């Protein structure tokens, strides 16, 4: 842990970055002492990543100064930052999947003999040394795409250390980890700071901040709204700083009153894009009036499961019954017309037609039916009138329904999808990552909508990578690992620790 | 248990692949020896024709590969070859120097590479359109400026490599060739080594697979893509002057005759590796040689049009069968934005 008087190794003074439609960072001041962990907290879109990308030389500030180890520096490219000992582990790993760990680690700082010939052996030796020195288990010869995410993250950290980084920026490093893997990461972080490495740790998870930080900075709408001490801060106080008002951290809801079975999956098998089986014999039952949370680390078959249920991906085996009807070979439209609503994981790719007006997007699931179409001709007046009603009802912030879907913010895009999916009679709602990357206000709104739907007797399948979201919304939890449901738990028995262990593949918990 | 079973299966597959390839290679060598024993003249003639026919294909494939490995699709190889063949021929005809012709042709290829890189990297244009622009441009320019009755002082001569050339079969096939045929062979090995064992190669592959990852470790994605596409263009230029100055000895309208596109099939069939592409090019070269042999030497009762189809049918079969199965560089065709 850093002393109060440790020298400042990195400082931002009045950094400002403007993008065409938004000021991402506005006069940001920030400093980092040697050997400390500074947690940087903020909602999605608060400007955390922009700030870090400037400190790493990927973006260039419009105003302000960056000082590294007492020197004022204009970073032209990541190369400049690396040369001064700044290393960054990006939220989306910057690893080449088809290359080995050694190739990835040395890329850009290659160990070579004459004529630029790679010295793979020397590089592997150095990686093994680093891996021992810092307790980071990696095999230099392994191919990155075969590694689990936890190991890929260790590769990223080694990549920074290989370049002799002593200032480490970790951008949302725990987003893809199980709680146990996150704890392991925190151990590594403390190990690193004990050796004089300074760390900026970016997250929006309050618990983690309190567990690991020496100091906390909070960013809101591109400004630093304060710094605080983890000893005195609480989750509630941090949430309030982050959002700017009081936030309900727990969702209020009554007990579920499950009715008849709506979704019955029997030995479901689905292949991924590469033709490998991603869902490997999955059986589930979901009842009217309950929320079943599907927990699991991303990439354990969630996407394939959702796409199979909605008819977007053919099954490799097994059957799907929706309200007693066999939909195994149904088209997406047939499934929709049965009363299935779908909030897709990637709202920009699969949820909306970005260049089309909001009003058209609101009727994507029934544009071909009266009153929106007559004899194959779209009835624009009706579409726009109904679109305006929905915009009102679901609080979509836009000047006009004639604006394109791409003009909306993330949270408002999600509201358009929710509005569309909830405005036809629904029996089954499949929600994949419904609150990913949207602001806290929108999250609250969407959570309330999910509960309302449940209370109206809809069966809700909630697939989410955010364990907290599942634990606060679901009535039952099914834990997915390697394409199978390893365990189903009533919510009372689903503790963070237990679900975390199950997510990591343990069958004992 | 399941995982172990999967590994077993993978292992068996790898073994099958390994021994399968060796078996096929051995069978081919035996076949060649047998046919040499039966008819030495025809066999050496066929093998020679195969090697020469494969030369522009393998050079074109190297051009495409350098581009795609760094993330740029080059569908303009055909045009690059054609314009280089033309410029090489015209310069050789006016200066009366074959060397000057070769240099000019290669330079022309490189310039077209620069043009493609500018469209694809700097303007972020659709790369298929960029390549098509080059193809149309080349066809138009060469047809417009083409003059009949131009001649060049001979063709690039055959160089015999001393005693090596006297080895039966091997000597006359491998060591008695004109310069560009040698050059292509050397380039295959040089590019293979460079791509997989040097810093430049590692960076090139990284830029083609995941440019952002390369950018975050301080690699200049744009510069690397420019470099690769320009060097690739030069190789297409070599293929072009091979056609006009080494193989035919004159220029004809549209003389590339689809070789630039076949080269792309060769590249894919060779799984984006130079050695693989060489093997694929030899196969296509053989199909061409066979086609010629059957048409002109033949006592076969098949209309020549069908025999002439052989290389193109092979292209279709290869593309239909292999395109889906081998994996191209992940970022191919996508313009890279830094901010």
Short mmCIF file of C-alpha atoms in Angstrom, two decimals, chain B residues 129-282:
data_model
loop_
_atom_site.label_atom_id
_atom_site.label_comp_id
_atom_site.label_asym_id
_atom_site.label_seq_id
_atom_site.Cartn_x
_atom_site.Cartn_y
_atom_site.Cartn_z
CA UNK B 129 -14.44 -1.67 -55.56
CA UNK B 130 -10.86 -0.42 -55.28
CA UNK B 131 -9.57 -3.60 -56.88
CA UNK B 132 -12.21 -3.52 -59.57
CA UNK B 133 -11.22 0.06 -60.41
CA UNK B 134 -7.69 -1.18 -61.06
CA UNK B 135 -8.89 -4.05 -63.23
CA UNK B 136 -11.04 -1.82 -65.40
CA UNK B 137 -8.38 0.86 -65.55
CA UNK B 138 -5.74 -1.61 -66.66
CA UNK B 139 -7.94 -3.18 -69.33
CA UNK B 140 -8.93 0.24 -70.66
CA UNK B 141 -5.46 1.77 -70.66
CA UNK B 142 -3.73 -1.20 -72.25
CA UNK B 143 -6.36 -1.54 -74.95
CA UNK B 144 -6.26 2.17 -75.73
CA UNK B 145 -2.49 2.57 -75.91
CA UNK B 146 -1.79 -0.78 -77.48
CA UNK B 147 0.11 -0.51 -80.75
CA UNK B 148 0.54 -3.40 -83.10
CA UNK B 149 3.90 -4.13 -84.77
CA UNK B 150 6.00 -3.34 -81.71
CA UNK B 151 8.77 -5.80 -81.08
CA UNK B 152 11.24 -6.43 -78.30
CA UNK B 153 14.78 -7.78 -78.57
CA UNK B 154 13.95 -11.44 -77.86
CA UNK B 155 12.77 -12.87 -74.57
CA UNK B 156 14.47 -13.27 -71.21
CA UNK B 157 16.91 -16.12 -71.89
CA UNK B 158 17.12 -19.50 -70.23
CA UNK B 159 19.96 -19.70 -67.74
CA UNK B 160 21.48 -23.12 -67.13
CA UNK B 161 22.98 -23.55 -63.69
CA UNK B 162 26.18 -25.33 -64.73
CA UNK B 163 26.52 -28.97 -63.71
CA UNK B 164 23.20 -28.90 -61.79
CA UNK B 165 21.40 -28.57 -65.10
CA UNK B 166 22.88 -31.86 -66.31
CA UNK B 167 21.19 -34.00 -63.65
CA UNK B 168 18.63 -36.11 -65.48
CA UNK B 169 14.97 -35.08 -65.00
CA UNK B 170 15.56 -32.71 -62.06
CA UNK B 171 18.26 -30.72 -63.82
CA UNK B 172 16.29 -29.88 -66.90
CA UNK B 173 13.15 -29.10 -64.91
CA UNK B 174 14.56 -27.08 -62.02
CA UNK B 175 17.94 -25.74 -63.15
CA UNK B 176 17.38 -24.77 -66.76
CA UNK B 177 14.92 -21.89 -66.53
CA UNK B 178 14.62 -18.23 -67.40
CA UNK B 179 15.32 -15.72 -64.59
CA UNK B 180 11.81 -14.88 -63.40
CA UNK B 181 10.95 -18.56 -62.94
CA UNK B 182 13.95 -18.82 -60.61
CA UNK B 183 13.00 -15.59 -58.90
CA UNK B 184 9.48 -16.84 -58.17
CA UNK B 185 10.88 -19.98 -56.54
CA UNK B 186 13.21 -17.92 -54.38
CA UNK B 187 10.44 -15.48 -53.45
CA UNK B 188 8.21 -18.32 -52.25
CA UNK B 189 10.76 -19.33 -49.65
CA UNK B 190 11.81 -15.78 -48.76
CA UNK B 191 8.22 -14.64 -48.18
CA UNK B 192 7.41 -17.81 -46.23
CA UNK B 193 10.34 -17.25 -43.92
CA UNK B 194 9.70 -13.54 -43.60
CA UNK B 195 6.03 -14.02 -42.84
CA UNK B 196 6.46 -16.57 -40.08
CA UNK B 197 9.88 -15.95 -38.59
CA UNK B 198 10.59 -12.23 -38.67
CA UNK B 199 9.40 -9.14 -36.85
CA UNK B 200 7.92 -7.76 -40.05
CA UNK B 201 5.92 -10.96 -40.56
CA UNK B 202 4.62 -11.08 -37.02
CA UNK B 203 3.45 -7.50 -37.28
CA UNK B 204 1.91 -8.05 -40.69
CA UNK B 205 -0.10 -11.01 -39.46
CA UNK B 206 -1.17 -9.13 -36.34
CA UNK B 207 -2.38 -6.19 -38.42
CA UNK B 208 -4.41 -8.53 -40.60
CA UNK B 209 -5.95 -10.38 -37.70
CA UNK B 210 -6.54 -7.66 -35.13
CA UNK B 211 -5.33 -4.20 -36.16
CA UNK B 212 -6.48 -2.61 -32.92
CA UNK B 213 -4.27 -4.95 -30.91
CA UNK B 214 -1.34 -3.99 -33.09
CA UNK B 215 -2.16 -0.30 -32.72
CA UNK B 216 -2.27 -0.51 -28.92
CA UNK B 217 1.28 -1.82 -28.80
CA UNK B 218 2.53 1.05 -30.92
CA UNK B 219 2.52 -0.53 -34.39
CA UNK B 220 1.62 1.79 -37.26
CA UNK B 221 -1.22 -0.10 -38.94
CA UNK B 222 -1.51 2.23 -41.93
CA UNK B 223 2.18 2.20 -42.76
CA UNK B 224 2.38 -1.58 -42.56
CA UNK B 225 -0.65 -1.99 -44.81
CA UNK B 226 0.78 0.45 -47.35
CA UNK B 227 4.10 -1.38 -47.34
CA UNK B 228 2.54 -4.78 -47.84
CA UNK B 229 0.20 -3.77 -50.61
CA UNK B 230 3.01 -1.96 -52.46
CA UNK B 231 5.40 -4.91 -52.18
CA UNK B 232 2.55 -7.16 -53.26
CA UNK B 233 1.94 -4.89 -56.26
CA UNK B 234 5.59 -5.22 -57.21
CA UNK B 235 5.18 -9.00 -57.16
CA UNK B 236 2.15 -8.78 -59.40
CA UNK B 237 4.37 -6.60 -61.60
CA UNK B 238 6.93 -9.40 -61.75
CA UNK B 239 4.15 -11.76 -62.81
CA UNK B 240 3.15 -9.28 -65.50
CA UNK B 241 6.60 -8.95 -67.03
CA UNK B 242 6.93 -12.72 -66.80
CA UNK B 243 4.03 -12.95 -69.23
CA UNK B 244 5.14 -10.32 -71.73
CA UNK B 245 8.95 -10.52 -71.54
CA UNK B 246 9.72 -14.06 -70.46
CA UNK B 247 6.90 -16.34 -71.53
CA UNK B 248 5.34 -14.86 -74.67
CA UNK B 249 7.77 -12.22 -75.82
CA UNK B 250 5.12 -9.76 -76.88
CA UNK B 251 2.02 -8.06 -75.57
CA UNK B 252 -1.52 -9.03 -76.43
CA UNK B 253 -4.80 -7.52 -75.35
CA UNK B 254 -6.01 -9.00 -72.03
CA UNK B 255 -3.12 -11.43 -72.11
CA UNK B 256 -3.41 -12.16 -68.36
CA UNK B 257 -6.51 -14.13 -69.25
CA UNK B 258 -7.89 -14.41 -65.71
CA UNK B 259 -4.60 -15.44 -64.08
CA UNK B 260 -4.96 -12.70 -61.46
CA UNK B 261 -8.20 -14.24 -60.29
CA UNK B 262 -6.89 -17.78 -60.46
CA UNK B 263 -4.02 -16.52 -58.28
CA UNK B 264 -6.57 -15.63 -55.60
CA UNK B 265 -7.92 -19.18 -55.73
CA UNK B 266 -4.35 -20.43 -55.47
CA UNK B 267 -3.81 -18.24 -52.40
CA UNK B 268 -6.94 -19.58 -50.72
CA UNK B 269 -6.18 -23.17 -51.65
CA UNK B 270 -2.74 -22.66 -50.14
CA UNK B 271 -4.33 -21.44 -46.91
CA UNK B 272 -2.64 -18.03 -47.12
CA UNK B 273 0.84 -19.52 -46.80
CA UNK B 274 3.51 -19.15 -49.51
CA UNK B 275 4.50 -22.82 -49.48
CA UNK B 276 0.88 -23.87 -49.65
CA UNK B 277 0.26 -21.44 -52.48
CA UNK B 278 3.24 -22.83 -54.33
CA UNK B 279 1.79 -26.34 -54.12
CA UNK B 280 -1.58 -25.05 -55.29
CA UNK B 281 0.04 -23.10 -58.14
CA UNK B 282 1.85 -26.25 -59.28
#
